[in-house]
PDB file of C-alpha atoms and ligand atoms in Angstrom:
ATOM      1  CA  MET A   1     206.578 -35.418-128.150  1.00 68.00           C
ATOM      2  CA  ASN A   2     205.906 -34.798-124.837  1.00 89.00           C
ATOM      3  CA  LEU A   3     206.794 -36.715-121.589  1.00 97.00           C
ATOM      4  CA  VAL A   4     204.081 -39.310-120.712  1.00 98.00           C
ATOM      5  CA  PRO A   5     203.620 -40.356-117.289  1.00 98.00           C
ATOM      6  CA  MET A   6     205.505 -43.681-116.601  1.00 98.00           C
ATOM      7  CA  ALA A   7     201.963 -45.821-115.966  1.00 98.00           C
ATOM      8  CA  ASP A   8     201.471 -45.243-119.218  1.00 98.00           C
ATOM      9  CA  ILE A   9     204.942 -47.305-119.990  1.00 98.00           C
ATOM     10  CA  LEU A  10     204.856 -49.558-117.450  1.00 98.00           C
ATOM     11  CA  ASN A  11     200.867 -50.409-117.579  1.00 98.00           C
ATOM     12  CA  ASP A  12     201.704 -52.224-121.234  1.00 98.00           C
ATOM     13  CA  ALA A  13     205.264 -53.323-120.003  1.00 98.00           C
ATOM     14  CA  ASN A  14     202.982 -55.251-117.746  1.00 98.00           C
ATOM     15  CA  GLN A  15     200.495 -56.408-119.679  1.00 98.00           C
ATOM     16  CA  ARG A  16     202.719 -57.298-122.928  1.00 98.00           C
ATOM     17  CA  GLY A  17     205.209 -59.066-120.573  1.00 98.00           C
ATOM     18  CA  TYR A  18     208.730 -56.745-120.935  1.00 98.00           C
ATOM     19  CA  ALA A  19     210.689 -54.897-118.988  1.00 98.00           C
ATOM     20  CA  VAL A  20     211.127 -50.721-119.454  1.00 99.00           C
ATOM     21  CA  GLY A  21     214.947 -49.833-118.044  1.00 98.00           C
ATOM     22  CA  GLY A  22     214.629 -46.993-115.270  1.00 98.00           C
ATOM     23  CA  PHE A  23     217.822 -45.475-116.394  1.00 98.00           C
ATOM     24  CA  ASN A  24     219.912 -43.119-114.557  1.00 98.00           C
ATOM     25  CA  ILE A  25     220.862 -39.553-115.972  1.00 98.00           C
ATOM     26  CA  ASN A  26     224.400 -38.417-114.542  1.00 98.00           C
ATOM     27  CA  ASN A  27     224.792 -35.811-116.966  1.00 98.00           C
ATOM     28  CA  LEU A  28     224.176 -35.022-121.127  1.00 98.00           C
ATOM     29  CA  GLU A  29     226.259 -37.408-122.284  1.00 98.00           C
ATOM     30  CA  PHE A  30     224.666 -40.140-119.947  1.00 98.00           C
ATOM     31  CA  LEU A  31     220.942 -38.440-121.468  1.00 98.00           C
ATOM     32  CA  GLN A  32     222.170 -38.285-124.858  1.00 98.00           C
ATOM     33  CA  GLY A  33     223.766 -41.827-124.857  1.00 98.00           C
ATOM     34  CA  ILE A  34     220.811 -43.368-123.353  1.00 98.00           C
ATOM     35  CA  ILE A  35     218.242 -41.740-125.620  1.00 98.00           C
ATOM     36  CA  ASN A  36     219.859 -42.847-128.876  1.00 98.00           C
ATOM     37  CA  ALA A  37     220.497 -46.291-128.038  1.00 98.00           C
ATOM     38  CA  ALA A  38     216.299 -46.070-127.413  1.00 98.00           C
ATOM     39  CA  GLU A  39     215.658 -44.571-130.380  1.00 98.00           C
ATOM     40  CA  GLU A  40     217.536 -46.581-132.305  1.00 98.00           C
ATOM     41  CA  LEU A  41     215.945 -49.975-130.893  1.00 98.00           C
ATOM     42  CA  ASN A  42     212.506 -48.465-131.362  1.00 98.00           C
ATOM     43  CA  SER A  43     212.163 -48.806-126.823  1.00 98.00           C
ATOM     44  CA  PRO A  44     209.616 -46.487-124.809  1.00 98.00           C
ATOM     45  CA  LEU A  45     212.636 -45.194-122.094  1.00 98.00           C
ATOM     46  CA  ILE A  46     212.504 -43.883-118.080  1.00 99.00           C
ATOM     47  CA  LEU A  47     215.059 -41.855-117.750  1.00 98.00           C
ATOM     48  CA  GLN A  48     215.398 -41.177-114.083  1.00 98.00           C
ATOM     49  CA  ALA A  49     217.664 -38.698-111.924  1.00 98.00           C
ATOM     50  CA  SER A  50     218.421 -39.670-107.839  1.00 98.00           C
ATOM     51  CA  GLU A  51     218.226 -36.545-105.370  1.00 98.00           C
ATOM     52  CA  GLY A  52     222.308 -36.306-105.903  1.00 98.00           C
ATOM     53  CA  ALA A  53     222.309 -36.248-109.384  1.00 98.00           C
ATOM     54  CA  ILE A  54     219.729 -33.633-109.741  1.00 98.00           C
ATOM     55  CA  SER A  55     221.478 -31.557-107.242  1.00 98.00           C
ATOM     56  CA  TYR A  56     224.999 -31.868-109.067  1.00 98.00           C
ATOM     57  CA  MET A  57     223.365 -31.026-112.439  1.00 98.00           C
ATOM     58  CA  GLY A  58     220.630 -28.498-111.498  1.00 98.00           C
ATOM     59  CA  ILE A  59     217.101 -29.345-111.401  1.00 98.00           C
ATOM     60  CA  GLU A  60     216.589 -26.760-114.526  1.00 98.00           C
ATOM     61  CA  TYR A  61     219.394 -27.892-116.014  1.00 98.00           C
ATOM     62  CA  VAL A  62     217.763 -31.487-116.100  1.00 98.00           C
ATOM     63  CA  MET A  63     214.381 -30.018-117.482  1.00 98.00           C
ATOM     64  CA  ALA A  64     215.887 -27.704-120.396  1.00 98.00           C
ATOM     65  CA  MET A  65     218.056 -30.989-121.318  1.00 98.00           C
ATOM     66  CA  VAL A  66     214.970 -33.397-121.364  1.00 98.00           C
ATOM     67  CA  GLU A  67     212.767 -31.066-122.755  1.00 97.00           C
ATOM     68  CA  ALA A  68     215.518 -30.782-125.544  1.00 97.00           C
ATOM     69  CA  ALA A  69     215.959 -34.687-125.835  1.00 97.00           C
ATOM     70  CA  VAL A  70     211.984 -35.460-126.315  1.00 97.00           C
ATOM     71  CA  SER A  71     211.384 -32.089-128.712  1.00 95.00           C
ATOM     72  CA  ASP A  72     212.491 -34.403-131.307  1.00 88.00           C
ATOM     73  CA  THR A  73     211.804 -38.233-130.532  1.00 95.00           C
ATOM     74  CA  HIS A  74     208.875 -40.386-131.242  1.00 95.00           C
ATOM     75  CA  ILE A  75     209.437 -42.634-128.672  1.00 98.00           C
ATOM     76  CA  PRO A  76     208.072 -42.498-125.370  1.00 98.00           C
ATOM     77  CA  VAL A  77     209.278 -41.279-122.818  1.00 98.00           C
ATOM     78  CA  ALA A  78     208.802 -40.541-118.966  1.00 98.00           C
ATOM     79  CA  LEU A  79     210.711 -38.266-116.841  1.00 98.00           C
ATOM     80  CA  HIS A  80     210.690 -39.822-113.058  1.00 98.00           C
ATOM     81  CA  LEU A  81     212.385 -39.205-109.804  1.00 98.00           C
ATOM     82  CA  ASP A  82     214.585 -41.979-108.382  1.00 98.00           C
ATOM     83  CA  HIS A  83     214.408 -42.769-104.461  1.00 98.00           C
ATOM     84  CA  GLY A  84     212.966 -39.663-103.380  1.00 98.00           C
ATOM     85  CA  SER A  85     213.574 -39.366 -99.673  1.00 98.00           C
ATOM     86  CA  SER A  86     210.578 -36.435 -98.833  1.00 98.00           C
ATOM     87  CA  PHE A  87     206.883 -35.040-100.001  1.00 98.00           C
ATOM     88  CA  GLU A  88     208.396 -32.321 -99.992  1.00 98.00           C
ATOM     89  CA  LYS A  89     211.069 -33.267-102.462  1.00 98.00           C
ATOM     90  CA  THR A  90     208.673 -35.243-104.848  1.00 98.00           C
ATOM     91  CA  MET A  91     206.590 -32.310-105.146  1.00 98.00           C
ATOM     92  CA  LEU A  92     209.068 -29.616-106.458  1.00 98.00           C
ATOM     93  CA  CYS A  93     209.763 -32.546-109.190  1.00 98.00           C
ATOM     94  CA  ILE A  94     206.175 -32.363-109.562  1.00 98.00           C
ATOM     95  CA  ARG A  95     205.916 -28.605-110.296  1.00 98.00           C
ATOM     96  CA  LYS A  96     209.437 -28.661-112.281  1.00 98.00           C
ATOM     97  CA  GLY A  97     207.564 -31.045-114.964  1.00 98.00           C
ATOM     98  CA  PHE A  98     209.010 -34.618-113.856  1.00 98.00           C
ATOM     99  CA  SER A  99     205.795 -37.132-115.299  1.00 98.00           C
ATOM    100  CA  SER A 100     206.931 -39.521-112.548  1.00 98.00           C
ATOM    101  CA  VAL A 101     207.834 -39.464-108.660  1.00 98.00           C
ATOM    102  CA  MET A 102     209.543 -42.400-106.447  1.00 98.00           C
ATOM    103  CA  ILE A 103     208.494 -41.850-102.739  1.00 98.00           C
ATOM    104  CA  ASP A 104     210.974 -44.082-100.763  1.00 98.00           C
ATOM    105  CA  ALA A 105     209.950 -44.657 -97.408  1.00 98.00           C
ATOM    106  CA  SER A 106     211.593 -48.016 -97.487  1.00 96.00           C
ATOM    107  CA  LYS A 107     213.628 -47.803 -94.290  1.00 94.00           C
ATOM    108  CA  LYS A 108     210.823 -46.277 -91.657  1.00 97.00           C
ATOM    109  CA  SER A 109     208.145 -48.741 -90.363  1.00 97.00           C
ATOM    110  CA  PHE A 110     205.112 -49.929 -92.466  1.00 97.00           C
ATOM    111  CA  SER A 111     202.668 -47.979 -91.179  1.00 98.00           C
ATOM    112  CA  GLU A 112     205.156 -44.589 -92.277  1.00 98.00           C
ATOM    113  CA  ASN A 113     205.919 -46.204 -95.105  1.00 98.00           C
ATOM    114  CA  VAL A 114     201.942 -46.189 -96.075  1.00 98.00           C
ATOM    115  CA  GLU A 115     201.441 -43.264 -94.310  1.00 98.00           C
ATOM    116  CA  ILE A 116     204.020 -40.695 -96.672  1.00 98.00           C
ATOM    117  CA  THR A 117     203.462 -42.984-100.205  1.00 98.00           C
ATOM    118  CA  LYS A 118     199.627 -42.092 -99.659  1.00 98.00           C
ATOM    119  CA  LYS A 119     200.023 -38.533 -99.657  1.00 98.00           C
ATOM    120  CA  VAL A 120     202.400 -38.358-102.381  1.00 99.00           C
ATOM    121  CA  VAL A 121     199.974 -40.747-104.380  1.00 99.00           C
ATOM    122  CA  GLU A 122     196.866 -38.531-104.111  1.00 98.00           C
ATOM    123  CA  ALA A 123     199.419 -35.630-105.096  1.00 98.00           C
ATOM    124  CA  ALA A 124     200.328 -36.854-107.803  1.00 98.00           C
ATOM    125  CA  HIS A 125     197.679 -38.459-109.312  1.00 98.00           C
ATOM    126  CA  ALA A 126     195.543 -35.615-109.427  1.00 98.00           C
ATOM    127  CA  VAL A 127     198.113 -33.467-112.180  1.00 98.00           C
ATOM    128  CA  GLY A 128     198.029 -37.172-113.697  1.00 98.00           C
ATOM    129  CA  VAL A 129     201.381 -38.323-112.343  1.00 98.00           C
ATOM    130  CA  THR A 130     202.640 -41.791-112.098  1.00 98.00           C
ATOM    131  CA  VAL A 131     204.486 -42.889-108.394  1.00 99.00           C
ATOM    132  CA  GLU A 132     206.362 -45.893-107.548  1.00 98.00           C
ATOM    133  CA  ALA A 133     207.205 -46.784-104.239  1.00 98.00           C
ATOM    134  CA  GLU A 134     209.710 -49.296-101.882  1.00 98.00           C
ATOM    135  CA  LEU A 135     208.795 -52.224-100.208  1.00 97.00           C
ATOM    136  CA  GLY A 136     211.600 -54.440 -98.102  1.00 94.00           C
ATOM    137  CA  LYS A 137     214.753 -52.598 -98.516  1.00 86.00           C
ATOM    138  CA  VAL A 138     217.528 -52.971-101.224  1.00 86.00           C
ATOM    139  CA  GLY A 139     220.942 -52.937 -99.689  1.00 79.00           C
ATOM    140  CA  GLY A 140     224.178 -51.172-101.040  1.00 83.00           C
ATOM    141  CA  THR A 141     225.036 -47.632-101.561  1.00 81.00           C
ATOM    142  CA  GLU A 142     222.739 -45.204-104.076  1.00 77.00           C
ATOM    143  CA  ASP A 143     224.209 -41.669-103.878  1.00 79.00           C
ATOM    144  CA  ASP A 144     225.432 -41.249-100.736  1.00 73.00           C
ATOM    145  CA  VAL A 145     222.818 -43.475 -98.498  1.00 73.00           C
ATOM    146  CA  THR A 146     224.388 -47.100 -98.083  1.00 77.00           C
ATOM    147  CA  VAL A 147     221.868 -50.007 -96.335  1.00 75.00           C
ATOM    148  CA  ASP A 148     224.389 -52.660 -95.036  1.00 71.00           C
ATOM    149  CA  GLU A 149     223.717 -56.509 -96.036  1.00 70.00           C
ATOM    150  CA  LYS A 150     222.464 -56.953 -92.639  1.00 63.00           C
ATOM    151  CA  ASP A 151     219.692 -54.243 -92.724  1.00 68.00           C
ATOM    152  CA  ALA A 152     218.653 -55.153 -96.561  1.00 74.00           C
ATOM    153  CA  THR A 153     215.055 -57.142 -95.827  1.00 89.00           C
ATOM    154  CA  MET A 154     213.391 -59.119 -98.472  1.00 95.00           C
ATOM    155  CA  THR A 155     209.976 -57.731 -99.201  1.00 97.00           C
ATOM    156  CA  LYS A 156     207.004 -59.721 -97.688  1.00 96.00           C
ATOM    157  CA  PRO A 157     204.076 -60.866-100.273  1.00 97.00           C
ATOM    158  CA  ALA A 158     201.336 -60.584 -97.711  1.00 97.00           C
ATOM    159  CA  GLU A 159     202.655 -56.868 -97.192  1.00 97.00           C
ATOM    160  CA  ALA A 160     203.321 -55.653-100.383  1.00 98.00           C
ATOM    161  CA  VAL A 161     199.078 -56.559-101.193  1.00 98.00           C
ATOM    162  CA  GLU A 162     197.815 -54.858 -98.162  1.00 98.00           C
ATOM    163  CA  PHE A 163     201.203 -51.505 -99.273  1.00 98.00           C
ATOM    164  CA  VAL A 164     199.544 -51.442-102.704  1.00 98.00           C
ATOM    165  CA  GLU A 165     195.896 -51.447-101.633  1.00 98.00           C
ATOM    166  CA  LYS A 166     196.297 -48.969 -99.025  1.00 98.00           C
ATOM    167  CA  THR A 167     198.217 -46.248-101.123  1.00 98.00           C
ATOM    168  CA  GLY A 168     196.926 -46.853-104.453  1.00 98.00           C
ATOM    169  CA  VAL A 169     200.449 -46.726-105.464  1.00 98.00           C
ATOM    170  CA  ASP A 170     201.289 -47.712-109.267  1.00 98.00           C
ATOM    171  CA  ALA A 171     204.736 -49.518-109.464  1.00 98.00           C
ATOM    172  CA  LEU A 172     206.541 -51.343-106.754  1.00 98.00           C
ATOM    173  CA  ALA A 173     210.171 -51.642-105.865  1.00 98.00           C
ATOM    174  CA  ILE A 174     210.400 -55.097-104.603  1.00 98.00           C
ATOM    175  CA  ALA A 175     213.867 -56.409-102.314  1.00 96.00           C
ATOM    176  CA  ILE A 176     214.508 -59.939-104.104  1.00 97.00           C
ATOM    177  CA  GLY A 177     217.814 -60.000-103.472  1.00 94.00           C
ATOM    178  CA  THR A 178     219.981 -57.135-105.412  1.00 93.00           C
ATOM    179  CA  ALA A 179     221.498 -54.620-104.103  1.00 90.00           C
ATOM    180  CA  HIS A 180     223.074 -50.873-105.098  1.00 91.00           C
ATOM    181  CA  GLY A 181     226.259 -49.856-106.706  1.00 91.00           C
ATOM    182  CA  VAL A 182     229.104 -52.525-106.962  1.00 91.00           C
ATOM    183  CA  TYR A 183     228.043 -56.290-106.066  1.00 88.00           C
ATOM    184  CA  LYS A 184     230.881 -58.289-104.153  1.00 83.00           C
ATOM    185  CA  GLY A 185     230.130 -61.911-105.193  1.00 85.00           C
ATOM    186  CA  ASP A 186     227.441 -62.437-107.483  1.00 86.00           C
ATOM    187  CA  PRO A 187     223.817 -61.295-106.320  1.00 91.00           C
ATOM    188  CA  GLU A 188     221.285 -63.810-105.743  1.00 93.00           C
ATOM    189  CA  LEU A 189     217.433 -63.749-106.219  1.00 96.00           C
ATOM    190  CA  ASP A 190     214.979 -64.587-104.668  1.00 97.00           C
ATOM    191  CA  PHE A 191     212.652 -65.413-107.572  1.00 98.00           C
ATOM    192  CA  ALA A 192     210.501 -68.151-105.828  1.00 97.00           C
ATOM    193  CA  ARG A 193     209.367 -64.784-104.121  1.00 97.00           C
ATOM    194  CA  LEU A 194     209.232 -62.785-106.943  1.00 98.00           C
ATOM    195  CA  GLU A 195     206.987 -65.140-108.671  1.00 98.00           C
ATOM    196  CA  THR A 196     204.370 -65.402-105.608  1.00 98.00           C
ATOM    197  CA  ILE A 197     204.257 -61.381-104.633  1.00 98.00           C
ATOM    198  CA  LYS A 198     203.432 -60.925-108.954  1.00 98.00           C
ATOM    199  CA  SER A 199     200.690 -63.912-108.525  1.00 98.00           C
ATOM    200  CA  LYS A 200     198.821 -62.047-105.875  1.00 98.00           C
ATOM    201  CA  LEU A 201     199.711 -58.610-107.546  1.00 98.00           C
ATOM    202  CA  ASP A 202     198.959 -57.749-111.665  1.00 97.00           C
ATOM    203  CA  MET A 203     200.750 -54.764-111.767  1.00 98.00           C
ATOM    204  CA  PRO A 204     204.170 -53.234-112.388  1.00 98.00           C
ATOM    205  CA  ILE A 205     207.122 -54.709-110.389  1.00 98.00           C
ATOM    206  CA  VAL A 206     210.197 -53.101-109.714  1.00 98.00           C
ATOM    207  CA  LEU A 207     213.884 -54.447-109.322  1.00 98.00           C
ATOM    208  CA  HIS A 208     216.845 -51.694-108.206  1.00 97.00           C
ATOM    209  CA  GLY A 209     220.322 -52.896-108.193  1.00 96.00           C
ATOM    210  CA  ALA A 210     220.177 -54.366-111.793  1.00 97.00           C
ATOM    211  CA  SER A 211     223.667 -53.545-112.693  1.00 97.00           C
ATOM    212  CA  GLY A 212     226.271 -56.626-111.889  1.00 96.00           C
ATOM    213  CA  VAL A 213     222.830 -58.761-112.164  1.00 97.00           C
ATOM    214  CA  SER A 214     223.812 -61.456-115.037  1.00 97.00           C
ATOM    215  CA  ALA A 215     221.518 -61.117-118.528  1.00 98.00           C
ATOM    216  CA  LYS A 216     220.463 -64.725-118.255  1.00 97.00           C
ATOM    217  CA  ASP A 217     219.047 -63.868-114.906  1.00 98.00           C
ATOM    218  CA  LEU A 218     217.484 -60.612-115.680  1.00 98.00           C
ATOM    219  CA  ALA A 219     215.788 -62.111-118.776  1.00 98.00           C
ATOM    220  CA  LYS A 220     214.623 -64.389-116.031  1.00 98.00           C
ATOM    221  CA  ALA A 221     213.252 -62.246-113.452  1.00 98.00           C
ATOM    222  CA  VAL A 222     211.666 -60.219-116.617  1.00 98.00           C
ATOM    223  CA  LYS A 223     209.472 -63.827-117.242  1.00 98.00           C
ATOM    224  CA  LEU A 224     208.261 -63.467-114.319  1.00 98.00           C
ATOM    225  CA  GLY A 225     206.989 -60.101-113.562  1.00 98.00           C
ATOM    226  CA  ILE A 226     209.400 -57.550-113.370  1.00 98.00           C
ATOM    227  CA  ASN A 227     208.613 -54.623-115.865  1.00 98.00           C
ATOM    228  CA  LYS A 228     210.754 -51.750-114.373  1.00 98.00           C
ATOM    229  CA  VAL A 229     214.599 -52.305-114.430  1.00 98.00           C
ATOM    230  CA  ASN A 230     217.330 -49.787-113.011  1.00 98.00           C
ATOM    231  CA  VAL A 231     220.195 -49.584-114.473  1.00 98.00           C
ATOM    232  CA  ASN A 232     223.160 -46.980-113.030  1.00 98.00           C
ATOM    233  CA  THR A 233     226.478 -48.045-112.105  1.00 98.00           C
ATOM    234  CA  ASP A 234     227.046 -50.482-115.386  1.00 98.00           C
ATOM    235  CA  PHE A 235     226.459 -46.723-117.368  1.00 98.00           C
ATOM    236  CA  GLN A 236     229.078 -45.301-114.866  1.00 98.00           C
ATOM    237  CA  GLN A 237     231.760 -48.014-115.574  1.00 98.00           C
ATOM    238  CA  VAL A 238     231.645 -48.050-118.490  1.00 98.00           C
ATOM    239  CA  PHE A 239     231.358 -44.322-119.663  1.00 98.00           C
ATOM    240  CA  THR A 240     234.864 -43.990-117.007  1.00 98.00           C
ATOM    241  CA  ALA A 241     236.281 -47.391-118.411  1.00 98.00           C
ATOM    242  CA  LYS A 242     236.255 -45.478-121.843  1.00 98.00           C
ATOM    243  CA  ILE A 243     237.498 -41.975-120.213  1.00 98.00           C
ATOM    244  CA  ARG A 244     240.543 -44.057-118.278  1.00 98.00           C
ATOM    245  CA  GLU A 245     241.598 -46.342-121.801  1.00 98.00           C
ATOM    246  CA  LEU A 246     241.450 -42.773-123.914  1.00 98.00           C
ATOM    247  CA  PHE A 247     243.918 -41.475-121.480  1.00 98.00           C
ATOM    248  CA  LYS A 248     246.146 -44.405-121.016  1.00 98.00           C
ATOM    249  CA  ALA A 249     246.756 -44.149-124.563  1.00 98.00           C
ATOM    250  CA  ASP A 250     247.310 -40.249-124.626  1.00 98.00           C
ATOM    251  CA  ALA A 251     248.341 -38.540-121.657  1.00 96.00           C
ATOM    252  CA  ASP A 252     248.309 -35.296-123.268  1.00 97.00           C
ATOM    253  CA  LEU A 253     244.674 -35.795-124.287  1.00 98.00           C
ATOM    254  CA  TYR A 254     243.260 -32.290-123.034  1.00 98.00           C
ATOM    255  CA  ASP A 255     240.006 -31.916-125.134  1.00 98.00           C
ATOM    256  CA  PRO A 256     236.696 -32.942-123.055  1.00 98.00           C
ATOM    257  CA  ARG A 257     234.617 -33.630-126.369  1.00 98.00           C
ATOM    258  CA  LYS A 258     237.929 -35.934-126.989  1.00 98.00           C
ATOM    259  CA  TYR A 259     236.957 -38.693-124.430  1.00 98.00           C
ATOM    260  CA  CYS A 260     233.553 -37.623-123.218  1.00 98.00           C
ATOM    261  CA  GLY A 261     232.254 -38.009-126.640  1.00 98.00           C
ATOM    262  CA  PRO A 262     233.513 -41.882-127.181  1.00 98.00           C
ATOM    263  CA  GLY A 263     232.522 -42.083-123.032  1.00 98.00           C
ATOM    264  CA  ARG A 264     228.788 -41.472-124.468  1.00 98.00           C
ATOM    265  CA  ASP A 265     228.962 -43.941-127.065  1.00 98.00           C
ATOM    266  CA  ALA A 266     229.886 -46.316-125.103  1.00 99.00           C
ATOM    267  CA  ILE A 267     226.575 -46.325-122.772  1.00 99.00           C
ATOM    268  CA  THR A 268     224.672 -46.008-125.922  1.00 99.00           C
ATOM    269  CA  GLU A 269     226.180 -49.595-126.532  1.00 98.00           C
ATOM    270  CA  LYS A 270     225.442 -50.753-122.801  1.00 98.00           C
ATOM    271  CA  VAL A 271     222.271 -49.257-123.072  1.00 99.00           C
ATOM    272  CA  LYS A 272     221.459 -50.956-126.275  1.00 98.00           C
ATOM    273  CA  GLU A 273     222.244 -54.665-124.194  1.00 98.00           C
ATOM    274  CA  LYS A 274     220.468 -53.593-121.291  1.00 98.00           C
ATOM    275  CA  ILE A 275     217.085 -52.844-123.775  1.00 98.00           C
ATOM    276  CA  MET A 276     217.914 -56.194-125.513  1.00 98.00           C
ATOM    277  CA  ILE A 277     217.720 -58.321-122.397  1.00 98.00           C
ATOM    278  CA  LEU A 278     214.579 -56.449-120.913  1.00 98.00           C
ATOM    279  CA  GLY A 279     212.427 -57.082-124.076  1.00 98.00           C
ATOM    280  CA  SER A 280     211.639 -53.152-125.099  1.00 98.00           C
ATOM    281  CA  ASN A 281     212.794 -53.003-128.191  1.00 98.00           C
ATOM    282  CA  ASP A 282     210.275 -52.082-130.914  1.00 98.00           C
ATOM    283  CA  LYS A 283     207.654 -52.073-128.141  1.00 98.00           C
ATOM    284  CA  ALA A 284     207.502 -48.070-128.427  1.00 97.00           C
TER     285      ALA A 284
HETATM  286  P1  13P B 301     222.877 -49.443-109.495  1.00 85.82           P
HETATM  287  O1  13P B 301     223.425 -48.560-109.635  1.00 85.82           O
HETATM  288  O2  13P B 301     222.945 -50.836-109.004  1.00 85.82           O
HETATM  289  O3  13P B 301     221.927 -50.250-111.345  1.00 85.82           O
HETATM  290  O4  13P B 301     220.931 -49.074-109.355  1.00 85.82           O
HETATM  291  C1  13P B 301     220.123 -48.496-110.026  1.00 85.82           C
HETATM  292  C2  13P B 301     219.463 -48.307-109.036  1.00 85.82           C
HETATM  293  O5  13P B 301     218.253 -49.564-108.827  1.00 85.82           O
HETATM  294  C3  13P B 301     218.918 -46.215-109.382  1.00 85.82           C
HETATM  295  O6  13P B 301     217.352 -47.056-108.328  1.00 85.82           O
END
């Protein structure tokens, strides 16, 4: 199967009321661990790579690995740029074969965010590529970019409507109280805000920073209209915890296959857990 535009996956999720994981890849083991889980549970899948992960792996390796992974899979898979920081970076990913991009100008003013998002949408849609954008500021740390708690701002429903009308974006990431990275306390989600936004916008809505959010809250967010749930930190933590455990048990361990392999399988188990919470199992 070839990569599919992310909109194909998310429009079905929006119509049928479930969410699909936007699962971040950081290396080969993440890619294999994630796709193995999605195949086992017959779930559509959004593989996403941040700019930091792309520069770590090299964009040619990302494309070659993902193409190899989807070449013999039966599930629909989109490849998405997570938090694209400029028009140029989104265009590079589209030229290389990504089927979806996020342009994240959420730290700029509303009008600048509209302007740059609209430009990306026009170019991406001309070649059948999906666009996600963000309105409001999600807190926490993603790659090397940190948004302080005091600078994080929730998405305003009326602005969200105006933003979508003006940009024609396919999926909107909103800020309702989650943050990227590891939480200090328990995150408090503003479900009422989500409900209001969804009542005004019948389109795929995206939740960032889903690691560390309880299964109950994630399921509630999906019920109220979230269709894409981004997870990275949870997978990084289980991968590393498994490797740490193995080194603790055997300090002489030296063959990477003997610790990265179990790390990959730990990711698979975590991804399966998320897929069941989001309800994307058997939707492929
Ligand atoms: P976490 O690392 O907190 O899961 O966030 C991932 C994310 O939102 C990627 O865009």
